[in-house]
Coordinates of C-alpha atoms and ligand atoms in Angstrom, one line a residue:
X25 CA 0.0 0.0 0.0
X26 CA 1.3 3.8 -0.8
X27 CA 1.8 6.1 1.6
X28 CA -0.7 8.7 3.1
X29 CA 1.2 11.3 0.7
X30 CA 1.1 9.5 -2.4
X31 CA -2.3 9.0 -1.8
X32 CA -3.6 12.6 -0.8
X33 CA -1.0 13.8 -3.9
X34 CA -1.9 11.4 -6.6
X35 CA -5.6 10.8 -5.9
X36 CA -6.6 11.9 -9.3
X37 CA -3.2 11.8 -11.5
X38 CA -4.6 8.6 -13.1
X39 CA -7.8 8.5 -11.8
X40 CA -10.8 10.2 -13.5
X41 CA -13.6 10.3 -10.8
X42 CA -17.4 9.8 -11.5
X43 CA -19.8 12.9 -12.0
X44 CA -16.9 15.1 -11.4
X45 CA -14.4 17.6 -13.6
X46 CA -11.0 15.7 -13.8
X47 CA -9.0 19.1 -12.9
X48 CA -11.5 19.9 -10.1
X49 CA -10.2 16.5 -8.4
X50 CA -6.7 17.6 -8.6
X51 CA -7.3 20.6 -7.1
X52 CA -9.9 19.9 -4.6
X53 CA -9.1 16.3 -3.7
X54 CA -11.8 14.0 -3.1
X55 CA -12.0 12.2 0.6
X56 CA -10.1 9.2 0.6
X57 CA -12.1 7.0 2.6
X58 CA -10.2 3.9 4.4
X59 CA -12.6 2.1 6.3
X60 CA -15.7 1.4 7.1
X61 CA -17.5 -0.5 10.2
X62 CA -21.4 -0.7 10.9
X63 CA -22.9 2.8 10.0
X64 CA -19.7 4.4 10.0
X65 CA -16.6 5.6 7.6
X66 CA -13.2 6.4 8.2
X67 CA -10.8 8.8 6.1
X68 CA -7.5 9.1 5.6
X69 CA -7.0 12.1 7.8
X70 CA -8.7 9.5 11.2
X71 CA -12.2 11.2 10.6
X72 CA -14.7 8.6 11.3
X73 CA -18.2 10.0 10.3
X74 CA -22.1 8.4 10.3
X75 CA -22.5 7.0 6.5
X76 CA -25.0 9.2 6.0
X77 CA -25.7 8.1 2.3
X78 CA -25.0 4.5 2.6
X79 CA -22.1 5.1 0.1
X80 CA -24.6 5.9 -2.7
X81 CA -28.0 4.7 -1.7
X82 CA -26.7 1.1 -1.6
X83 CA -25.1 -0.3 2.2
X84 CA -28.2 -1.1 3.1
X85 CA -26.6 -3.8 5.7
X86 CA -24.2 -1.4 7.1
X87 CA -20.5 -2.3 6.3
X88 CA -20.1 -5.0 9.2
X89 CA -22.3 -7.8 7.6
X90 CA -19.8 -10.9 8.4
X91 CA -22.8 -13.3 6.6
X92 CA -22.3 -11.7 3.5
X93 CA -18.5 -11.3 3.7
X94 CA -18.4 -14.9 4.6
X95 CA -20.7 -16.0 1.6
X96 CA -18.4 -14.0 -0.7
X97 CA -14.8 -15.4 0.4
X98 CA -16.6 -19.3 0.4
X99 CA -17.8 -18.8 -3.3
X100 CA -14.2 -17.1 -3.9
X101 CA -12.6 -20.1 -2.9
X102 CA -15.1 -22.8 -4.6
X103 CA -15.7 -21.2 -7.9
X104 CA -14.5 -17.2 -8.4
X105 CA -16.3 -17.3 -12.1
X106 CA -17.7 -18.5 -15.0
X107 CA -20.1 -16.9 -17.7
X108 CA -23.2 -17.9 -18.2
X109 CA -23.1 -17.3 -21.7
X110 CA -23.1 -20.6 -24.1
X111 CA -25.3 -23.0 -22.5
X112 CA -24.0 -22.4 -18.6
X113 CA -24.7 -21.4 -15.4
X114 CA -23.4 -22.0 -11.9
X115 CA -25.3 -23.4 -8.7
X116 CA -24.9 -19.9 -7.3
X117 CA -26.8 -17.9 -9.9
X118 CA -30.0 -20.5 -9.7
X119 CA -29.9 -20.0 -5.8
X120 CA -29.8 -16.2 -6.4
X121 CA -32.4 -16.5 -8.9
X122 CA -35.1 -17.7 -6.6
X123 CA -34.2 -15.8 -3.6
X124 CA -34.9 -12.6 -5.9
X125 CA -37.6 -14.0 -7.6
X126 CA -39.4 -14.7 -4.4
X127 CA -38.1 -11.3 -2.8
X128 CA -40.2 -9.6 -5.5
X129 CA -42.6 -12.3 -5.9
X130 CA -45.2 -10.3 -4.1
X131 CA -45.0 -7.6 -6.9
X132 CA -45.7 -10.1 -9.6
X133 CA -41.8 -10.4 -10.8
X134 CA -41.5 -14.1 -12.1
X135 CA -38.0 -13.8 -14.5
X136 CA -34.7 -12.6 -13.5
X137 CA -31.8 -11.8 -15.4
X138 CA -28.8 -10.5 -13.5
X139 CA -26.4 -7.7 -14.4
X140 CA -23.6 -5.8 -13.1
X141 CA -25.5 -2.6 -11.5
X142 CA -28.6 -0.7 -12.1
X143 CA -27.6 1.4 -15.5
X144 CA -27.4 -2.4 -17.1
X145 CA -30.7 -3.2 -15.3
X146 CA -32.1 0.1 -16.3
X147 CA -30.7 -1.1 -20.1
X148 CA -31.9 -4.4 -19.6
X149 CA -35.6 -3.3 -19.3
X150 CA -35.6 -0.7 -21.7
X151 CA -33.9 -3.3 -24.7
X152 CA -36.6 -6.1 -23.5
X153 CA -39.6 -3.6 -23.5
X154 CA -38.6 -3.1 -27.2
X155 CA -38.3 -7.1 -27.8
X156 CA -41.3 -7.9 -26.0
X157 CA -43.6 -5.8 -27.9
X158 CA -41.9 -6.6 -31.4
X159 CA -42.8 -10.3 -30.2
X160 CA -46.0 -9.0 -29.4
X161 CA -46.6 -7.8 -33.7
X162 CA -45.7 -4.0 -32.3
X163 CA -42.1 -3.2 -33.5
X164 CA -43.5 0.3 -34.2
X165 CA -43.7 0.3 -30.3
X166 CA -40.2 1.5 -29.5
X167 CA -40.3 5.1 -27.8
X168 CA -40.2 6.1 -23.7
X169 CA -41.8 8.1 -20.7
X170 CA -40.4 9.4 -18.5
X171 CA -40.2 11.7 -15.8
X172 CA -38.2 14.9 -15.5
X173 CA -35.8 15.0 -12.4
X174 CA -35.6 11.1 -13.0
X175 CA -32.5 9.4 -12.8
X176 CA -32.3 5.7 -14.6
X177 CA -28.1 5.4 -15.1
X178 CA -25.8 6.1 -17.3
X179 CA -26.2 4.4 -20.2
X180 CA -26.9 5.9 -23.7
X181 CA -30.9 4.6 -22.8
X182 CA -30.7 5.5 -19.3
X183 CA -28.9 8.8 -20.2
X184 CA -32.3 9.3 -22.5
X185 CA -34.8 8.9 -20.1
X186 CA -32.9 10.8 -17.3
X187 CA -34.9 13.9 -16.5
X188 CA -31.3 16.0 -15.3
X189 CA -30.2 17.8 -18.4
X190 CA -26.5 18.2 -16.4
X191 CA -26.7 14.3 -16.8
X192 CA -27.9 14.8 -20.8
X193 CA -26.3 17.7 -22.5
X194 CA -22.7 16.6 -23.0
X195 CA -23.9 13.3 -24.5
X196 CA -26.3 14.5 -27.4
X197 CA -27.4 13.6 -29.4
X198 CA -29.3 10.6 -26.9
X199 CA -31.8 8.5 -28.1
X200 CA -34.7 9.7 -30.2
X201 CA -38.3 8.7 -29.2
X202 CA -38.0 9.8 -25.0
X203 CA -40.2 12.2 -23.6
X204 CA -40.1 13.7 -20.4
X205 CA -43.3 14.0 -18.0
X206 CA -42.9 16.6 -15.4
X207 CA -42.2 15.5 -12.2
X208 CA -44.7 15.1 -9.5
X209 CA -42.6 17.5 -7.5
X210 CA -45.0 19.5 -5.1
X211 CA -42.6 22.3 -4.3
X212 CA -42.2 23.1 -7.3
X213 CA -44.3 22.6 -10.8
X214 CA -45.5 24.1 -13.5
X215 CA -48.8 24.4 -12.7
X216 CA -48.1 26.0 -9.0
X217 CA -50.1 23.3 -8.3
X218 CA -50.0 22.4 -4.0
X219 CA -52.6 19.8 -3.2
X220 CA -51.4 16.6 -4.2
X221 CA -54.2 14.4 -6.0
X222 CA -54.5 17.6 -8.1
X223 CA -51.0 17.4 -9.0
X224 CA -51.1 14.1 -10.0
X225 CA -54.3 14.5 -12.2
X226 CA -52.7 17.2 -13.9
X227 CA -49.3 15.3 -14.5
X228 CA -51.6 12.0 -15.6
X229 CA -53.5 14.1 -18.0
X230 CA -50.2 15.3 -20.4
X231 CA -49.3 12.0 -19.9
X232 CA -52.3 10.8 -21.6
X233 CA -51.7 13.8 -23.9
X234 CA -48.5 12.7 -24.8
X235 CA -49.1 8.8 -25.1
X236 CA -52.1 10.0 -27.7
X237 CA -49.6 12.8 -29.2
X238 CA -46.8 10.1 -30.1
X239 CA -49.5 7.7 -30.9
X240 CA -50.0 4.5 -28.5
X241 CA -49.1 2.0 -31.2
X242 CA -45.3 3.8 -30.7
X243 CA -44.9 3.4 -27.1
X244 CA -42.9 0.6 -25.8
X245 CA -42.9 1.9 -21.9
X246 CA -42.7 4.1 -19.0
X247 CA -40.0 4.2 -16.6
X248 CA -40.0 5.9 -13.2
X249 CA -38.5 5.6 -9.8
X250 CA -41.7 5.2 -7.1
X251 CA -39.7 7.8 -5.1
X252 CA -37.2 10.0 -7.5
X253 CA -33.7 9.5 -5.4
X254 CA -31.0 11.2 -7.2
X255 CA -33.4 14.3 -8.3
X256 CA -34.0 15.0 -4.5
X257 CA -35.9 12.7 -3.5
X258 CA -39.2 13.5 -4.6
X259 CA -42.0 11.9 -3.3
X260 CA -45.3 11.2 -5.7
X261 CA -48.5 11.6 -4.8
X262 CA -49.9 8.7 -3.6
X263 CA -52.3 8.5 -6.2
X264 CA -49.3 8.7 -9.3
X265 CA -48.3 5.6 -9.5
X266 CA -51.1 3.8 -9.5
X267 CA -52.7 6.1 -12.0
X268 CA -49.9 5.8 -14.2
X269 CA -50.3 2.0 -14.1
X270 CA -54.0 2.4 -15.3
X271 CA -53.0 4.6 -17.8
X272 CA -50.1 2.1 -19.1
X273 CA -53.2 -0.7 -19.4
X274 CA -55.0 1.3 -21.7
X275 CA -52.7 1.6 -24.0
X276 CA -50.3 -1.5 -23.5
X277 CA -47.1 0.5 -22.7
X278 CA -45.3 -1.5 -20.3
X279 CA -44.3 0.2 -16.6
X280 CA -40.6 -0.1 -15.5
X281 CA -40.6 0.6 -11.9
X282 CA -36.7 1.2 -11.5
X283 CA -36.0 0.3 -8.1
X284 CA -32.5 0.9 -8.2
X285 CA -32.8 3.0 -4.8
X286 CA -36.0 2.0 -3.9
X287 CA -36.1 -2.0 -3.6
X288 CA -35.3 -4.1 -0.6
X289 CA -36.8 -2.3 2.2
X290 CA -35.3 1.7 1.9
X291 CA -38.7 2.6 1.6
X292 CA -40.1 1.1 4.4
X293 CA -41.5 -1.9 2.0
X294 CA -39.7 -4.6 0.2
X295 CA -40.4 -2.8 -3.2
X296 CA -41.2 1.3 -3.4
X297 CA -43.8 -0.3 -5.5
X298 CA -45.4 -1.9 -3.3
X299 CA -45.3 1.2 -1.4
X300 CA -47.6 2.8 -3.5
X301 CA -50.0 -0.7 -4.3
X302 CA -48.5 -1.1 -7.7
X303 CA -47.8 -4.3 -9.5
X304 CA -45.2 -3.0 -12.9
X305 CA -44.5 -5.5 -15.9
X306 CA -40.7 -4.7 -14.9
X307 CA -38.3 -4.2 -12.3
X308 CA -35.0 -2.5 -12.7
X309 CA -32.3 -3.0 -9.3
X310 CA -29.5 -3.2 -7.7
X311 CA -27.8 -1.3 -5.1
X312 CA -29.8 -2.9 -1.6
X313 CA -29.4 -6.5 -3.6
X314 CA -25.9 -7.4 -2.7
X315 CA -26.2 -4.0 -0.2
X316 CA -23.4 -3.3 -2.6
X317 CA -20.6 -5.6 -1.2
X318 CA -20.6 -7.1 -4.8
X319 CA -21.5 -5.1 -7.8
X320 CA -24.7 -6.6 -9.0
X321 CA -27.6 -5.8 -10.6
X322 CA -30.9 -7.5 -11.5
X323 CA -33.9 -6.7 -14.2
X324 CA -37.1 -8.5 -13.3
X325 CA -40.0 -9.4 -15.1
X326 CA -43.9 -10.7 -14.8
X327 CA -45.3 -13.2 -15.8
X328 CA -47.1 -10.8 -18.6
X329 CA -43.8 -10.2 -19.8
X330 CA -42.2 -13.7 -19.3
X331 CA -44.6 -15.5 -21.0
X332 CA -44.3 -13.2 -24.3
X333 CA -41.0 -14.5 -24.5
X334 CA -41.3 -17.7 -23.4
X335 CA -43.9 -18.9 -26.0
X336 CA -42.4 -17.1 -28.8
X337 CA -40.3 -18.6 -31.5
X338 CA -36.6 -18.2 -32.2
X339 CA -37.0 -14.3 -31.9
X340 CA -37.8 -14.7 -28.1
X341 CA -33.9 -15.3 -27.7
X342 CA -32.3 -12.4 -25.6
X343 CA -29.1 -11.2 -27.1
X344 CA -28.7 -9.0 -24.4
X345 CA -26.2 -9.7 -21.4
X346 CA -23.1 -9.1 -19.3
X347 CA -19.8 -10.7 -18.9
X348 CA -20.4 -10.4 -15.3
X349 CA -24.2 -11.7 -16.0
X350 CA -25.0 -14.2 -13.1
X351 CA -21.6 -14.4 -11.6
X352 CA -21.1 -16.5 -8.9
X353 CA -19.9 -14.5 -6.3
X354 CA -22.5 -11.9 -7.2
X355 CA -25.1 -14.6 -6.8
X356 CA -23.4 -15.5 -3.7
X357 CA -23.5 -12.2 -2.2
X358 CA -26.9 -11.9 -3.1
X359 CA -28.2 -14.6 -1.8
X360 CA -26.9 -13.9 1.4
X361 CA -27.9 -10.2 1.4
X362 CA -31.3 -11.1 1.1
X363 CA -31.0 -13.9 3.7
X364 CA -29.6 -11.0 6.2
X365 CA -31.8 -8.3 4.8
X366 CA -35.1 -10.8 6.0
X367 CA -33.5 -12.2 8.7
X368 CA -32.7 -8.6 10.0
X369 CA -35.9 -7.2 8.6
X370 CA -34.5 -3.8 7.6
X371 CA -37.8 -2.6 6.1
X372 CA -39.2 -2.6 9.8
X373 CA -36.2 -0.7 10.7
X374 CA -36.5 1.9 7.9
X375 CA -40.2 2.9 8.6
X376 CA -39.4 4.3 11.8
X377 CA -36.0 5.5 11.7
X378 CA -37.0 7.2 8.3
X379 CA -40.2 8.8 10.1
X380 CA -37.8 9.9 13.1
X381 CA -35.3 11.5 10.4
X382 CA -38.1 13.5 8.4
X383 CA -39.7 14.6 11.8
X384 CA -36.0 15.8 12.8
X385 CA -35.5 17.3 9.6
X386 CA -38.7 19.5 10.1
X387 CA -37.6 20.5 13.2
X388 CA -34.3 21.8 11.7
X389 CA -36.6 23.9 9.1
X390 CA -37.5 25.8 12.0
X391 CA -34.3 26.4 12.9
X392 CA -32.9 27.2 9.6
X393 CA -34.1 29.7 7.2
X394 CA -32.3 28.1 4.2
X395 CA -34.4 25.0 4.1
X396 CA -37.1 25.4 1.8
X397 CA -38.4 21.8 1.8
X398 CA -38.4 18.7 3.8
X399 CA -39.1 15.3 2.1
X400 CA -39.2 12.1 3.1
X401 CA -41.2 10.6 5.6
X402 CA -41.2 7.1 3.3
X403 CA -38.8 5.1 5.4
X404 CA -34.7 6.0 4.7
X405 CA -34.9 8.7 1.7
X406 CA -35.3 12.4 2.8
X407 CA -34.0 15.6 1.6
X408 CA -33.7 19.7 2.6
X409 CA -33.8 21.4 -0.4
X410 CA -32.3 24.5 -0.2
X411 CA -33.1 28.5 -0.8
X412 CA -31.7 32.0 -0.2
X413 CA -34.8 32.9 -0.1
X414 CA -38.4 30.8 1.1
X415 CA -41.1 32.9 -0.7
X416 CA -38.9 32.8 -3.9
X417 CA -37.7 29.6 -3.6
X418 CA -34.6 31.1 -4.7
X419 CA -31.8 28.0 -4.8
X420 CA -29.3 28.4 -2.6
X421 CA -26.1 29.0 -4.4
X422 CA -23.1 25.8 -5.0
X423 CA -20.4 26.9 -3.0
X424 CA -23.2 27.5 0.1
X425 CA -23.9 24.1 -0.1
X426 CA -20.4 23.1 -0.1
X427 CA -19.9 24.3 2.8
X428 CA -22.8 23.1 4.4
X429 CA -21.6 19.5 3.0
X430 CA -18.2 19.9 4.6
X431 CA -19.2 21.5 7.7
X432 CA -21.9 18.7 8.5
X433 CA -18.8 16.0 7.7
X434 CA -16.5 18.1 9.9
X435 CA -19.5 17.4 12.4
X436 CA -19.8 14.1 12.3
X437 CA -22.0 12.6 9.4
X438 CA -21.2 12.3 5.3
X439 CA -24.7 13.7 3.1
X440 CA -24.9 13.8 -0.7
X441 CA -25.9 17.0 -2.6
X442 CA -27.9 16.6 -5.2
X443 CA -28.7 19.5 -7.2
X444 CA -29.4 22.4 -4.1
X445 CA -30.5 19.8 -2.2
X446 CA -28.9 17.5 0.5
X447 CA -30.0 14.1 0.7
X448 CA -29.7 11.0 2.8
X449 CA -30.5 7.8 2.6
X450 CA -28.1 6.0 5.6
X451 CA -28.0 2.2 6.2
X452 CA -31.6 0.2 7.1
X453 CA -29.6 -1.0 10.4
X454 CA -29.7 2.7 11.3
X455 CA -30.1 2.4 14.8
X456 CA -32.2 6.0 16.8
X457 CA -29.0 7.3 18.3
X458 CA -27.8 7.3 15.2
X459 CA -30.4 8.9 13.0
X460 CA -30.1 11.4 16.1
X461 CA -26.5 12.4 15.2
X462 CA -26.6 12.5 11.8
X463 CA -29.6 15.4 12.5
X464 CA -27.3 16.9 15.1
X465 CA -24.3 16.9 12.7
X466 CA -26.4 18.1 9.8
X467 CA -27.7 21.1 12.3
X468 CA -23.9 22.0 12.4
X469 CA -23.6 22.0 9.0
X470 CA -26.2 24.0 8.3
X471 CA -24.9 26.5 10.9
X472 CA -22.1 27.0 9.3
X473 CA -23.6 29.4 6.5
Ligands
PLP21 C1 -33.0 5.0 -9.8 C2 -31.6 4.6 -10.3 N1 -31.5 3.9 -11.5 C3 -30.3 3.6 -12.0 C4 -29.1 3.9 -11.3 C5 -27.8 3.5 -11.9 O1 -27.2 2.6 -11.1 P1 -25.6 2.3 -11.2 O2 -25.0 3.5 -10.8 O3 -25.4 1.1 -10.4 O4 -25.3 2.0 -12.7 C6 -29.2 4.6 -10.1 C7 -28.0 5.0 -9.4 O5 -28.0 5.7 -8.5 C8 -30.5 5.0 -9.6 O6 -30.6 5.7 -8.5

């Protein structure tokens, strides 16, 4: 291992970080983080802060999971890999199949097919959406919905329904045939619209306006998050979803709930479908499935879906997959995540630790002027958004946030900013003295400007 130095000086030499300028890690270097035990990080420089993000949405165990560390180094040992290309598969991958399978079983998911992380998932849908309906006699059914402020990955498809333009505009032209929805954002919308159902109804409506725009027969699906993570976590309407579902059935677009963030218990349910009593034709994951000690992925599919492909003729083959497709110690780690993840029940934990962070958050909005918005309040997914100003809703400026960002680590606890808001989304084993000092941390941070 190199040196501290080395490390602090050469962090980004070589090393092009993610969602970040190249010369902007050089200059401002990125936390080197060293270690990591239950809810908690360590740096380089002996800070050891509440994981206040779960690394990115995803430790949902916590880092100290020895079940799923054990699970890993056995399959290590008995088979590191094979493909599961050309006719094979590994005992792993089966298991893995039906402990997903029947982790989703309750939201009609009956297929799986396993990827590397959600942007492949996200892909995975999107490409089968296509395929299902040309088995279907409707290969003029091949454009998206979306939602703006979503976030589905990074691939050229993902990168076309994502509702960010920073996420979009450097990557034009995208995919033609993806239209964006507004979001069911309450704070803000283009209709000032503030009761809820109204907002919906409204947002439903150009849907319906769109879908008969575009012409059904050209529509091969609608993705959406149940609750929109990287956009700020923006929490639909109850009655969204589910309306968007019924629209979907009247004119056979298929619904890809991507539950990248939002599977395996971070809403409070097993599925953030669920949440909102909604059974999709597809599931996109990853993330909470191997509670990222592995990276793996998983597209899912109902029986609607399956059976399309199952009965069809030679064009029901999928030629569509990942080196790292099914990989045993993937499988491995997902089989014992999920063990852990019942076993532990997270979602039980999230519901109240999630109610106790939104109903701390509030209390800071009192306390802080700059906090224009509190969401959350569906298990461990909340956000401040903030303003310079509250009537005007005026963002509060980058370098602000920054600060607010580095003053809340300084304090104790690591948060995300996405766009001028700060999120979190910690670890379901979350216990209440903890979710109490990441609020006391973030109070400091917020102090701080
Ligand atoms: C909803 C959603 N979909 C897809 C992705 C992409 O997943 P990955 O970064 O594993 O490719 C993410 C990542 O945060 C996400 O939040």
């Amino acid at each position: 291992m190199k040196d501290d130095n080395f490390l602090r000086e050469n962090n980004a030499r070589h090393l092009w970080h993610p969602m970040a300028h190249p010369r902007d890690m050089q200059e401002n270097p990125p936390k080197i983080i060293t270690g990591a035990e239950g809810v908690k990080i360590t740096d380089l420089d002996g800070n050891r802060v509440i994981d206040g993000v779960a690394g990115l949405w995803c430790v949902n165990l916590g880092y100290s999971n020895d079940a799923v560390k054990e699970a890993i180094a056995r399959q290590l040992t008995d088979l590191p890999y094979y493909s599961g290309f050309g006719g094979c598969t590994n005992p792993m991958a089966i298991e893995a199949s039906y402990a997903v399978r029947d982790f989703f079983a309750a939201d009609g998911m009956a297929r799986v097919f396993f990827t590397s992380g959600g942007s492949d998932s996200v892909e995975t849908c999107l490409r089968l959406a296509r395929q299902y309906h040309r088995l279907r006699g409707q290969p003029t059914r091949t454009k998206y919905l979306s939602l703006k402020r979503g976030y589905h990955g990074t691939h050229l498809g993902g990168a076309s329904v994502n509702g960010n333009n920073r996420f979009r505009v450097g990557y034009e032209p995208l995919l033609p045939g993806c239209f964006q929805l507004p979001a069911p954002y309450l704070y803000r919308n283009p209709f000032d619209e503030t009761d809820p159902a109204r907002l919906a109804q409204l947002i439903v409506q150009m849907a319906e306006d769109e879908i008969l725009f575009q012409g059904p027969e050209t529509i091969a699906a609608f993705i959406m998050e149940p609750i929109l993570g990287a956009g700020g976590v923006i929490v639909p309407p109850a009655s969204f979803m589910p309306a968007m579902r019924t629209l979907c059935d009247k004119h056979g677009i298929l619904m890809i709930a991507d539950e990248v963030i939002t599977g395996f218990g971070r809403t409070g349910h097993w599925s953030g479908s669920r949440h909102w009593g909604v059974k999709p034709d597809m599931m996109s994951t990853a993330k909470g499935i191997s509670s990222a000690y592995f990276p793996v992925g998983a597209a899912l599919m109902s029986d609607k879906v399956a059976e399309v492909f199952e009965t069809a003729g030679a064009d029901g083959a999928i030629f569509h997959g990942y080196t790292y497709s099914a990989h045993p110690v993937g499988a491995a780690a997902v089989v014992a995540c999920l063990k852990e993840t019942l076993r532990l029940d997270t979602a039980a934990n999230a519901g109240p630790r999630g109610d106790q962070l939104f109903a701390g958050l509030q209390r800071l909005q009192d306390r802080h002027a700059i906090i224009g918005d509190v969401r959350g309040g569906h298990g461990l997914m909340a956000g401040i958004e903030l303003v310079s100003d509250r009537t005007a809703k005026t963002p509060l400026d980058a370098a602000a946030i920054k600060r607010i960002h580095e003053a809340t680590y300084q304090a104790g606890a690591m948060v995300r900013i996405a766009l001028n808001n700060i999120v979190m989304s910690p670890p379901l084993v979350i216990t209440e003295a903890e979710v109490d000092a990441l609020l006391s941390a973030l109070d400091a941070g917020l102090a701080a400007v």
